[in-house]
Amino acid sequence: MESPSIGDSLTARMIPRHSSLDSFGAMKVSLLVNLASIRVSKAELRQRVMLPQYLRIAIRDCILRKDDSFDASSSVAPPLENNALTPEVPLMVFVNPKSGGRQGPLIKERLQNLISEEQVYDLTEVKPNEFIRYGLGCLEAIASRGDECAKEIREKMRIVVAGGDGTVGWVLGCLGELNLQNRLPVPPVSIMPLGTGNDLSRSFGWGGSFPFAWKSAIKRTLHRASVAPISRLDSWNILITMPSGEIVDPPYSLKATQECYIDQNLEIEGEMPPSTNGYEGVFYNYFSIGMDAQVAYGFHHLRNEKPYLANGPIANKIIYSGYGCSQGWFLTHCINDPGLRGLKNIMTLHIKKLDSSEWEKVPVPKSVRAVVALNLHSYGSGRNPWGNLKQDYLEKRGFVEAQADDGLLEIFGLKQGWHASFVMVELISAKHIAQAAAIRLEIRGGDWKDAFMQMDGEPWKQPMTRDYSTFVDIKRVPHQSLVVKGD
C-alpha cells in the first residue's frame, strides 16, 4: 500500500540491515530499548490517542445508522472556532471476543476504560468494512467541510487489532480496499496477539502471545502502537474457481466473487466444469492445503462447539496436538482411507518465477500430505520450516535466499506427522518444492469428496467433485499493507 507520509526507508516486511538505514536505526534505539518498561499514565495515553468527543460521537452514530453522511443535528457540536485538540496519534481498536481464551470481552472493557468506548469495536458487532465505509467515511466528510482536526486525525490514524492471525488478515484486507478507492493514506496496523499461533504478530515484533498480566500490558501495547515505526507487508490474492456449488462457512477473508478465470494456455489434467463459482481473498503469511489444514479445521470446530475447552493459548495448543494425532497425521501407513493419501494423487502445481511470464509445471512429491506457500518466516507458532539454507544448496536448487520482501512465496511440503514434528522443532527442514511469484493449483476430486485449505490460520472445507477440477490461483497484490513494528 502506498502512503505519502511513510518514507521508503521504512519499506520492508522485515527490514534487512543496510548502511542507509543505520542512522535511522540509531535514532530509534533510545525509543525502542526497554519500551515495555515505560510507564505511561492513563491521562497521558488519552491525551496522545483519544479523539475529541464530537468526532467520536459522529463516527459512532454513522456506523450505527450505516450512513457515512455527517448529521450535525444528531451529533455533539464541534468546539467554537474549530480549535479542538488533535491527538498526536489517534488510535482505533478492533477486538475479536472469541480470541485470547475467550478473554476478549474483558480486554475490550479494559481498552474502553483506557481510551474511550467509541474508539473500541467488537468485531461481532461492527465489521471492519463497516467502520471503513461508514466510520472513516464520516470522518472524511467532516474533514471535507474544512474541519482541520478531522483532517489531521484521518491522516495520522493508526489501527490496533486484538486477535489472532485470521483477525489481523481480515482487518488488513478491508483496509486494502482504501487503495482501490483512492482513499489515502491507509492507516497502519498494530497487533495485540490473542490467537493460537500468532505468526503475523511474531514477525512484526508483537510477540507470540499476550502476557498473563494483560491488564497492565494493554496500556503499554497502546503506547507502543502509537510510537513504533512502520514497515510494509506483501499481500497475496487468492482466487478459487470451483464447479457450481458453495463453500460452507467460509472464513471472513474469503468472499464470493463473479470474477472466475481459468488460464486456457495451461494444460488441464481434469475436466473443465460447465459452470463455475468463485471465491476470492487475501492472505499475508501463508496458504496451505492438506492435512495441516484438516487439523486446523477440526480444532476450530471443536473450539466453536465447546468454547470452555479452549480457554487459553496453552490449552489450545494441547487440543491442537491431539487433533493432529486423531486425524491420521501419524498413522498414514496403517490406514487405507483415500482421504489420507498424498496430495500428488489429486493436485497439479504450476508456478511463475520472479520476473517471468511463463508458467512452469512443478512435480508434487509423492509423500507430501500438506503443501504450504509461506510469505513470512513464521509458521506454526513461530517456526521457520523453510530453514536457513546454505549457499551451495540454494545454487543447486535454483533458489535465492528467502527474504520477507522479495516478492516470492516459499513452497514446501510436510509428509506424515513424524516428519512434520521434526520440522516444527527445527531438527530438519521441510520438503522444499519451489519459490514462486505466482501459483496455480489444479485439484481433481476422484475419490476425494473434500479438500481442506487454510490461509493465515483460518481453515475451510473445500468441496470437490469426481468429474471436474477446482482451480486455485495465487498472485501478489500490487499494494502493500502497512504494519507497525512492535520490537
Short mmCIF file of C-alpha atoms in Angstrom, two decimals:
data_model
loop_
_atom_site.label_atom_id
_atom_site.label_comp_id
_atom_site.label_asym_id
_atom_site.label_seq_id
_atom_site.Cartn_x
_atom_site.Cartn_y
_atom_site.Cartn_z
CA MET A 1 0.00 0.00 0.00
CA GLU A 2 1.21 3.46 -0.79
CA SER A 3 1.18 6.26 1.73
CA PRO A 4 2.63 9.71 1.09
CA SER A 5 3.53 10.08 4.73
CA ILE A 6 5.67 6.94 5.03
CA GLY A 7 9.24 7.13 3.73
CA ASP A 8 10.83 4.44 1.65
CA SER A 9 13.45 3.98 4.35
CA LEU A 10 10.77 2.19 6.34
CA THR A 11 9.86 -0.12 3.48
CA ALA A 12 10.26 -3.75 4.45
CA ARG A 13 8.22 -6.57 5.83
CA MET A 14 11.19 -7.49 7.97
CA ILE A 15 13.78 -4.84 7.14
CA PRO A 16 17.24 -6.18 6.28
CA ARG A 17 20.22 -4.19 7.50
CA HIS A 18 21.56 -1.61 5.04
CA SER A 19 24.03 1.17 5.60
CA SER A 20 21.39 3.71 4.54
CA LEU A 21 19.23 2.62 7.46
CA ASP A 22 21.96 2.67 10.10
CA SER A 23 21.47 6.32 11.01
CA PHE A 24 17.71 5.84 11.19
CA GLY A 25 18.18 2.77 13.42
CA ALA A 26 20.49 4.70 15.74
CA MET A 27 17.86 7.41 16.12
CA LYS A 28 15.28 4.79 17.13
CA VAL A 29 17.40 2.94 19.69
CA SER A 30 16.58 5.21 22.59
CA LEU A 31 12.88 4.95 21.72
CA LEU A 32 12.63 1.19 21.39
CA VAL A 33 15.01 -0.11 24.07
CA ASN A 34 13.09 -1.33 27.08
CA LEU A 35 9.87 0.11 25.64
CA ALA A 36 7.86 -2.42 27.58
CA SER A 37 9.13 -0.94 30.86
CA ILE A 38 7.96 2.60 30.08
CA ARG A 39 5.29 3.78 32.46
CA VAL A 40 2.50 5.80 30.88
CA SER A 41 -0.34 7.29 32.86
CA LYS A 42 -3.91 6.93 31.69
CA ALA A 43 -4.17 10.71 31.29
CA GLU A 44 -1.03 10.85 29.12
CA LEU A 45 -2.26 7.96 26.99
CA ARG A 46 -5.65 9.56 26.45
CA GLN A 47 -4.09 12.87 25.51
CA ARG A 48 -1.98 11.07 22.94
CA VAL A 49 -4.56 8.79 21.29
CA MET A 50 -8.15 9.87 22.13
CA LEU A 51 -10.33 11.67 19.58
CA PRO A 52 -12.34 14.77 20.54
CA GLN A 53 -15.82 13.88 21.76
CA TYR A 54 -17.70 15.43 18.83
CA LEU A 55 -15.78 13.26 16.34
CA ARG A 56 -16.11 10.08 18.42
CA ILE A 57 -19.88 10.54 18.64
CA ALA A 58 -20.22 11.42 14.96
CA ILE A 59 -18.28 8.32 13.86
CA ARG A 60 -20.26 6.09 16.22
CA ASP A 61 -23.60 7.46 15.01
CA CYS A 62 -22.70 6.99 11.34
CA ILE A 63 -21.74 3.36 11.94
CA LEU A 64 -24.98 2.71 13.86
CA ARG A 65 -27.04 4.36 11.09
CA LYS A 66 -24.93 2.68 8.39
CA ASP A 67 -24.68 6.06 6.71
CA ASP A 68 -21.43 7.90 6.01
CA SER A 69 -23.08 11.33 5.72
CA PHE A 70 -22.42 13.52 8.76
CA ASP A 71 -25.62 14.63 10.51
CA ALA A 72 -24.71 17.67 12.60
CA SER A 73 -28.13 17.77 14.24
CA SER A 74 -27.72 14.34 15.83
CA SER A 75 -24.11 14.71 16.98
CA VAL A 76 -22.19 16.72 19.54
CA ALA A 77 -21.37 20.12 18.10
CA PRO A 78 -17.70 20.84 17.37
CA PRO A 79 -15.92 23.43 19.52
CA LEU A 80 -16.23 27.06 18.53
CA GLU A 81 -13.53 28.35 16.17
CA ASN A 82 -12.69 24.73 15.27
CA ASN A 83 -9.82 24.60 17.76
CA ALA A 84 -10.35 21.06 19.10
CA LEU A 85 -7.23 19.43 20.48
CA THR A 86 -5.90 16.93 17.94
CA PRO A 87 -4.35 13.76 19.40
CA GLU A 88 -0.75 13.04 18.40
CA VAL A 89 -1.54 9.52 17.15
CA PRO A 90 -5.28 8.72 17.12
CA LEU A 91 -5.99 5.01 17.63
CA MET A 92 -8.96 2.84 16.69
CA VAL A 93 -9.09 -0.66 18.19
CA PHE A 94 -10.81 -3.83 16.91
CA VAL A 95 -11.30 -6.72 19.35
CA ASN A 96 -12.19 -10.31 18.47
CA PRO A 97 -14.04 -11.52 21.60
CA LYS A 98 -13.54 -15.16 20.59
CA SER A 99 -9.75 -14.85 20.79
CA GLY A 100 -7.49 -14.80 23.82
CA GLY A 101 -9.04 -17.81 25.56
CA ARG A 102 -12.40 -16.03 25.38
CA GLN A 103 -10.93 -13.10 27.32
CA GLY A 104 -11.89 -10.72 24.51
CA PRO A 105 -14.86 -9.12 26.36
CA LEU A 106 -12.67 -8.33 29.41
CA ILE A 107 -9.92 -6.94 27.19
CA LYS A 108 -12.47 -4.82 25.33
CA GLU A 109 -13.77 -3.41 28.62
CA ARG A 110 -10.22 -2.55 29.72
CA LEU A 111 -9.49 -0.85 26.38
CA GLN A 112 -12.69 1.20 26.54
CA ASN A 113 -11.77 2.31 30.05
CA LEU A 114 -8.29 3.36 28.96
CA ILE A 115 -9.20 5.40 25.88
CA SER A 116 -12.90 5.68 25.09
CA GLU A 117 -15.87 3.44 24.41
CA GLU A 118 -16.38 4.87 20.91
CA GLN A 119 -12.82 4.00 19.79
CA VAL A 120 -13.02 0.28 20.63
CA TYR A 121 -15.06 -2.02 18.37
CA ASP A 122 -16.27 -5.55 19.00
CA LEU A 123 -15.85 -7.38 15.67
CA THR A 124 -19.01 -9.40 16.29
CA GLU A 125 -20.94 -6.10 16.34
CA VAL A 126 -19.01 -3.84 13.95
CA LYS A 127 -17.21 -5.39 10.99
CA PRO A 128 -14.01 -3.66 9.77
CA ASN A 129 -15.57 -2.97 6.35
CA GLU A 130 -18.46 -1.17 8.14
CA PHE A 131 -16.01 1.00 10.05
CA ILE A 132 -14.15 1.82 6.84
CA ARG A 133 -17.28 2.61 4.86
CA TYR A 134 -19.28 4.49 7.47
CA GLY A 135 -16.83 5.50 10.22
CA LEU A 136 -13.91 6.63 8.07
CA GLY A 137 -16.40 7.95 5.51
CA CYS A 138 -17.95 10.13 8.19
CA LEU A 139 -14.54 11.44 9.29
CA GLU A 140 -13.63 12.23 5.69
CA ALA A 141 -16.97 14.01 5.17
CA ILE A 142 -16.34 16.21 8.22
CA ALA A 143 -12.79 16.93 7.04
CA SER A 144 -14.08 17.92 3.60
CA ARG A 145 -16.13 20.68 5.26
CA GLY A 146 -12.94 22.35 6.42
CA ASP A 147 -12.55 20.73 9.85
CA GLU A 148 -8.77 20.70 10.29
CA CYS A 149 -8.95 18.49 13.38
CA ALA A 150 -10.84 15.78 11.47
CA LYS A 151 -8.45 16.08 8.54
CA GLU A 152 -5.38 15.68 10.74
CA ILE A 153 -6.88 12.72 12.59
CA ARG A 154 -7.67 10.98 9.31
CA GLU A 155 -4.05 11.44 8.19
CA LYS A 156 -2.48 10.29 11.48
CA MET A 157 -4.83 7.43 12.39
CA ARG A 158 -3.49 4.01 13.36
CA ILE A 159 -5.41 0.76 13.92
CA VAL A 160 -4.88 -1.78 16.71
CA VAL A 161 -6.18 -5.34 16.19
CA ALA A 162 -6.68 -7.58 19.23
CA GLY A 163 -6.99 -11.10 17.85
CA GLY A 164 -5.22 -13.90 16.00
CA ASP A 165 -3.67 -14.02 12.54
CA GLY A 166 -7.04 -14.51 10.85
CA THR A 167 -8.47 -11.44 12.54
CA VAL A 168 -5.43 -9.33 11.62
CA GLY A 169 -5.66 -10.50 8.00
CA TRP A 170 -9.38 -9.69 7.90
CA VAL A 171 -8.76 -6.12 9.02
CA LEU A 172 -5.77 -5.67 6.70
CA GLY A 173 -7.83 -6.95 3.77
CA CYS A 174 -10.62 -4.46 4.44
CA LEU A 175 -8.12 -1.60 4.81
CA GLY A 176 -6.62 -2.63 1.46
CA GLU A 177 -9.86 -1.58 -0.21
CA LEU A 178 -8.90 2.03 0.54
CA ASN A 179 -6.18 1.75 -2.12
CA LEU A 180 -8.70 0.73 -4.76
CA GLN A 181 -10.95 3.63 -3.73
CA ASN A 182 -8.00 6.08 -3.72
CA ARG A 183 -8.78 7.00 -0.11
CA LEU A 184 -5.27 7.60 1.17
CA PRO A 185 -3.42 7.34 3.45
CA VAL A 186 -4.19 3.80 4.59
CA PRO A 187 -3.90 3.50 8.40
CA PRO A 188 -1.11 1.18 9.61
CA VAL A 189 -1.99 -1.75 11.88
CA SER A 190 -0.60 -2.79 15.27
CA ILE A 191 -1.24 -6.21 16.77
CA MET A 192 -2.35 -7.37 20.20
CA PRO A 193 -1.74 -11.16 19.85
CA LEU A 194 -4.72 -13.13 21.16
CA GLY A 195 -4.66 -16.10 18.79
CA THR A 196 -3.08 -19.57 18.95
CA GLY A 197 -0.16 -19.30 16.51
CA ASN A 198 0.18 -15.50 16.18
CA ASP A 199 2.73 -15.81 13.37
CA LEU A 200 1.98 -12.36 11.93
CA SER A 201 2.42 -10.89 15.40
CA ARG A 202 5.74 -12.69 15.89
CA SER A 203 7.03 -11.50 12.51
CA PHE A 204 6.49 -7.86 13.41
CA GLY A 205 7.74 -7.92 16.98
CA TRP A 206 4.46 -8.04 18.90
CA GLY A 207 5.20 -11.44 20.44
CA GLY A 208 3.70 -14.90 20.28
CA SER A 209 1.07 -14.39 22.97
CA PHE A 210 -0.38 -11.69 25.14
CA PRO A 211 1.09 -11.51 28.68
CA PHE A 212 -0.75 -13.16 31.54
CA ALA A 213 -0.65 -9.76 33.26
CA TRP A 214 -2.70 -8.38 30.40
CA LYS A 215 -4.32 -5.54 32.35
CA SER A 216 -1.05 -3.67 32.70
CA ALA A 217 0.23 -4.86 29.31
CA ILE A 218 -2.68 -3.26 27.42
CA LYS A 219 -1.59 0.25 28.33
CA ARG A 220 1.99 -0.43 27.24
CA THR A 221 0.77 -2.01 23.98
CA LEU A 222 -1.32 1.05 23.13
CA HIS A 223 1.67 3.27 23.82
CA ARG A 224 3.92 1.15 21.60
CA ALA A 225 1.27 1.22 18.87
CA SER A 226 1.42 5.00 18.89
CA VAL A 227 5.21 5.46 18.79
CA ALA A 228 6.75 2.47 16.97
CA PRO A 229 7.95 2.74 13.33
CA ILE A 230 6.01 1.44 10.33
CA SER A 231 7.03 -1.30 7.90
CA ARG A 232 5.49 -2.79 4.76
CA LEU A 233 3.96 -6.21 4.19
CA ASP A 234 3.44 -8.04 0.90
CA SER A 235 -0.02 -9.49 0.46
CA TRP A 236 -1.27 -12.23 -1.84
CA ASN A 237 -4.56 -12.55 -3.67
CA ILE A 238 -6.19 -15.98 -3.90
CA LEU A 239 -8.93 -16.85 -6.40
CA ILE A 240 -10.73 -20.21 -6.15
CA THR A 241 -12.66 -21.31 -9.23
CA MET A 242 -14.83 -24.32 -8.50
CA PRO A 243 -17.68 -26.27 -10.12
CA SER A 244 -21.12 -24.97 -9.24
CA GLY A 245 -21.67 -25.14 -5.50
CA GLU A 246 -20.56 -23.19 -2.49
CA ILE A 247 -18.13 -23.31 0.41
CA VAL A 248 -20.00 -23.86 3.67
CA ASP A 249 -19.00 -21.39 6.37
CA PRO A 250 -16.00 -19.79 4.59
CA PRO A 251 -13.63 -17.60 6.66
CA TYR A 252 -14.28 -13.87 6.79
CA SER A 253 -11.36 -13.19 4.47
CA LEU A 254 -12.82 -15.36 1.67
CA LYS A 255 -15.71 -13.82 -0.28
CA ALA A 256 -17.85 -15.00 -3.18
CA THR A 257 -16.97 -13.34 -6.50
CA GLN A 258 -18.24 -13.38 -10.06
CA GLU A 259 -14.72 -12.94 -11.46
CA CYS A 260 -13.77 -16.52 -12.25
CA TYR A 261 -10.77 -17.00 -14.51
CA ILE A 262 -9.06 -20.14 -15.82
CA ASP A 263 -5.89 -19.73 -17.88
CA GLN A 264 -6.62 -21.74 -21.04
CA ASN A 265 -2.93 -21.71 -22.01
CA LEU A 266 -2.13 -24.14 -19.21
CA GLU A 267 -2.50 -27.88 -19.56
CA ILE A 268 -5.58 -29.04 -17.66
CA GLU A 269 -5.48 -32.64 -16.46
CA GLY A 270 -9.07 -32.92 -15.28
CA GLU A 271 -12.34 -31.86 -16.87
CA MET A 272 -13.40 -28.21 -17.22
CA PRO A 273 -16.65 -27.59 -15.31
CA PRO A 274 -19.55 -26.40 -17.49
CA SER A 275 -20.32 -23.64 -14.96
CA THR A 276 -18.29 -22.20 -12.10
CA ASN A 277 -18.48 -20.32 -8.82
CA GLY A 278 -15.65 -18.20 -7.47
CA TYR A 279 -14.24 -17.16 -4.10
CA GLU A 280 -11.59 -14.51 -3.60
CA GLY A 281 -9.50 -13.40 -0.64
CA VAL A 282 -6.15 -12.09 0.52
CA PHE A 283 -3.56 -13.69 2.79
CA TYR A 284 -0.47 -12.22 4.37
CA ASN A 285 1.53 -15.09 5.81
CA TYR A 286 0.59 -18.46 4.35
CA PHE A 287 -1.85 -20.57 2.36
CA SER A 288 -1.90 -24.33 2.78
CA ILE A 289 -3.79 -27.36 1.55
CA GLY A 290 -3.86 -30.84 3.06
CA MET A 291 -3.53 -32.44 6.45
CA ASP A 292 -2.35 -29.37 8.39
CA ALA A 293 -5.46 -27.51 7.24
CA GLN A 294 -7.64 -30.52 8.16
CA VAL A 295 -6.23 -30.49 11.69
CA ALA A 296 -6.83 -26.72 11.92
CA TYR A 297 -10.39 -27.19 10.67
CA GLY A 298 -11.14 -29.81 13.32
CA PHE A 299 -9.65 -27.63 16.05
CA HIS A 300 -11.67 -24.56 15.03
CA HIS A 301 -14.92 -26.50 15.01
CA LEU A 302 -14.23 -28.00 18.42
CA ARG A 303 -13.41 -24.55 19.80
CA ASN A 304 -16.68 -23.15 18.47
CA GLU A 305 -18.77 -26.09 19.71
CA LYS A 306 -17.08 -26.38 23.12
CA PRO A 307 -15.55 -22.99 23.91
CA TYR A 308 -14.94 -23.94 27.55
CA LEU A 309 -12.15 -26.29 26.38
CA ALA A 310 -10.25 -23.52 24.57
CA ASN A 311 -9.61 -21.21 27.50
CA GLY A 312 -6.08 -20.07 26.71
CA PRO A 313 -3.05 -20.49 24.40
CA ILE A 314 -1.63 -23.50 26.27
CA ALA A 315 -4.95 -25.38 26.26
CA ASN A 316 -5.39 -24.53 22.58
CA LYS A 317 -2.00 -25.99 21.67
CA ILE A 318 -2.71 -29.20 23.61
CA ILE A 319 -6.06 -29.64 21.84
CA TYR A 320 -4.42 -28.82 18.51
CA SER A 321 -1.76 -31.52 19.05
CA GLY A 322 -4.46 -34.02 19.97
CA TYR A 323 -6.27 -33.34 16.72
CA GLY A 324 -3.05 -33.94 14.83
CA CYS A 325 -2.99 -37.49 16.20
CA SER A 326 -6.70 -38.22 15.83
CA GLN A 327 -6.88 -37.13 12.18
CA GLY A 328 -4.41 -39.76 10.98
CA TRP A 329 -1.43 -37.40 10.71
CA PHE A 330 0.78 -40.06 12.36
CA LEU A 331 -0.91 -43.20 11.02
CA THR A 332 -0.72 -42.81 7.25
CA HIS A 333 0.69 -46.27 6.51
CA CYS A 334 -1.83 -48.01 8.76
CA ILE A 335 -4.93 -46.56 7.13
CA ASN A 336 -6.18 -47.11 3.58
CA ASP A 337 -8.68 -44.25 3.52
CA PRO A 338 -8.13 -42.38 0.21
CA GLY A 339 -8.53 -39.13 2.10
CA LEU A 340 -5.22 -39.82 3.85
CA ARG A 341 -3.08 -40.39 0.76
CA GLY A 342 -0.58 -37.97 -0.70
CA LEU A 343 -1.63 -34.75 -2.46
CA LYS A 344 0.11 -35.90 -5.65
CA ASN A 345 -2.99 -38.03 -6.27
CA ILE A 346 -5.24 -35.01 -6.67
CA MET A 347 -3.10 -31.91 -7.31
CA THR A 348 -1.13 -30.35 -10.16
CA LEU A 349 1.16 -27.39 -9.41
CA HIS A 350 2.25 -24.65 -11.82
CA ILE A 351 4.35 -21.61 -10.84
CA LYS A 352 5.74 -18.42 -12.30
CA LYS A 353 9.22 -17.45 -11.23
CA LEU A 354 10.19 -13.89 -10.38
CA ASP A 355 10.23 -11.58 -13.44
CA SER A 356 8.89 -14.35 -15.67
CA SER A 357 5.59 -14.51 -17.55
CA GLU A 358 5.86 -18.24 -18.33
CA TRP A 359 4.16 -20.96 -16.30
CA GLU A 360 6.29 -23.91 -15.23
CA LYS A 361 4.94 -27.26 -14.05
CA VAL A 362 6.49 -28.42 -10.77
CA PRO A 363 6.12 -32.04 -9.58
CA VAL A 364 4.46 -32.58 -6.21
CA PRO A 365 6.48 -35.08 -4.15
CA LYS A 366 4.66 -38.39 -3.73
CA SER A 367 5.00 -38.48 0.06
CA VAL A 368 3.71 -34.97 0.75
CA ARG A 369 0.39 -34.66 2.59
CA ALA A 370 0.38 -30.89 3.14
CA VAL A 371 1.63 -28.13 0.82
CA VAL A 372 2.30 -24.67 2.25
CA ALA A 373 3.03 -21.40 0.43
CA LEU A 374 4.78 -19.20 3.01
CA ASN A 375 5.26 -15.44 2.84
CA LEU A 376 6.94 -14.64 6.17
CA HIS A 377 9.46 -16.64 8.18
CA SER A 378 6.99 -17.76 10.81
CA TYR A 379 4.61 -20.74 10.59
CA GLY A 380 3.05 -22.96 13.23
CA SER A 381 3.66 -20.66 16.23
CA GLY A 382 6.99 -19.15 15.22
CA ARG A 383 8.74 -21.98 13.36
CA ASN A 384 10.71 -21.48 10.15
CA PRO A 385 10.10 -24.73 8.21
CA TRP A 386 11.89 -23.47 5.09
CA GLY A 387 15.08 -23.25 7.18
CA ASN A 388 18.28 -21.27 6.77
CA LEU A 389 19.74 -22.86 3.66
CA LYS A 390 23.39 -22.90 2.67
CA GLN A 391 24.54 -21.06 -0.44
CA ASP A 392 25.64 -24.18 -2.32
CA TYR A 393 22.22 -25.80 -1.79
CA LEU A 394 20.46 -22.63 -2.98
CA GLU A 395 22.53 -22.60 -6.15
CA LYS A 396 21.96 -26.30 -6.75
CA ARG A 397 18.17 -25.93 -6.47
CA GLY A 398 17.97 -22.60 -8.29
CA PHE A 399 16.64 -20.84 -5.21
CA VAL A 400 17.53 -17.45 -3.75
CA GLU A 401 17.93 -16.70 -0.08
CA ALA A 402 14.45 -16.30 1.38
CA GLN A 403 13.67 -12.74 2.34
CA ALA A 404 10.42 -11.38 3.66
CA ASP A 405 10.23 -8.67 0.99
CA ASP A 406 11.44 -10.50 -2.12
CA GLY A 407 8.08 -10.90 -3.89
CA LEU A 408 8.33 -14.68 -3.60
CA LEU A 409 6.44 -17.39 -1.78
CA GLU A 410 8.40 -20.36 -0.44
CA ILE A 411 6.50 -23.57 -1.28
CA PHE A 412 7.25 -26.60 0.87
CA GLY A 413 5.66 -29.90 1.79
CA LEU A 414 5.06 -31.81 5.01
CA LYS A 415 4.92 -35.61 4.99
CA GLN A 416 3.44 -37.72 7.79
CA GLY A 417 3.13 -36.41 11.34
CA TRP A 418 6.60 -37.55 12.42
CA HIS A 419 8.21 -35.55 9.64
CA ALA A 420 6.07 -32.52 10.47
CA SER A 421 7.01 -32.85 14.16
CA PHE A 422 10.75 -32.82 13.39
CA VAL A 423 10.22 -29.81 11.11
CA MET A 424 8.29 -27.95 13.81
CA VAL A 425 11.09 -28.40 16.35
CA GLU A 426 13.51 -27.33 13.59
CA LEU A 427 15.60 -30.50 13.64
CA ILE A 428 15.12 -30.76 9.87
CA SER A 429 13.76 -28.56 7.10
CA ALA A 430 10.51 -29.18 5.28
CA LYS A 431 10.42 -30.76 1.82
CA HIS A 432 11.43 -27.87 -0.45
CA ILE A 433 9.32 -27.69 -3.60
CA ALA A 434 9.76 -24.26 -5.23
CA GLN A 435 9.92 -20.50 -4.89
CA ALA A 436 7.24 -18.67 -6.85
CA ALA A 437 5.93 -15.21 -7.71
CA ALA A 438 2.58 -16.75 -8.78
CA ILE A 439 0.94 -20.14 -8.21
CA ARG A 440 -1.79 -22.14 -9.96
CA LEU A 441 -3.15 -25.34 -8.40
CA GLU A 442 -5.49 -27.73 -10.18
CA ILE A 443 -7.27 -30.06 -7.77
CA ARG A 444 -9.06 -33.12 -9.12
CA GLY A 445 -11.69 -34.82 -6.98
CA GLY A 446 -11.56 -38.52 -7.76
CA ASP A 447 -12.21 -40.41 -4.51
CA TRP A 448 -11.79 -37.19 -2.53
CA LYS A 449 -15.06 -35.51 -1.54
CA ASP A 450 -13.38 -32.56 0.20
CA ALA A 451 -10.00 -30.89 0.40
CA PHE A 452 -9.03 -28.87 3.45
CA MET A 453 -7.45 -25.45 2.98
CA GLN A 454 -6.45 -22.55 5.20
CA MET A 455 -4.92 -19.13 4.95
CA ASP A 456 -3.40 -17.28 7.90
CA GLY A 457 -4.83 -19.80 10.33
CA GLU A 458 -8.44 -19.65 9.06
CA PRO A 459 -9.41 -23.10 7.65
CA TRP A 460 -12.30 -24.26 5.49
CA LYS A 461 -13.55 -27.43 3.81
CA GLN A 462 -13.31 -27.13 0.03
CA PRO A 463 -15.97 -29.29 -1.72
CA MET A 464 -14.76 -31.33 -4.70
CA THR A 465 -16.40 -33.42 -7.38
CA ARG A 466 -15.34 -36.63 -9.09
CA ASP A 467 -15.81 -35.25 -12.62
CA TYR A 468 -14.48 -31.67 -12.59
CA SER A 469 -11.40 -29.82 -11.40
CA THR A 470 -11.14 -26.94 -8.92
CA PHE A 471 -8.51 -24.22 -9.55
CA VAL A 472 -6.60 -22.07 -7.03
CA ASP A 473 -4.72 -19.04 -8.40
CA ILE A 474 -2.37 -17.00 -6.18
CA LYS A 475 -0.68 -13.75 -7.21
CA ARG A 476 0.88 -10.80 -5.44
CA VAL A 477 -1.31 -7.78 -4.67
CA PRO A 478 0.14 -4.57 -6.19
CA HIS A 479 -0.29 -2.53 -3.00
CA GLN A 480 1.49 -3.34 0.25
CA SER A 481 -0.04 -3.22 3.70
CA LEU A 482 1.38 -1.08 6.49
CA VAL A 483 2.18 -2.77 9.81
CA VAL A 484 3.60 -1.14 12.92
CA LYS A 485 6.81 -2.80 14.17
CA GLY A 486 6.38 -3.78 17.79
CA ASP A 487 10.01 -4.61 18.61
#
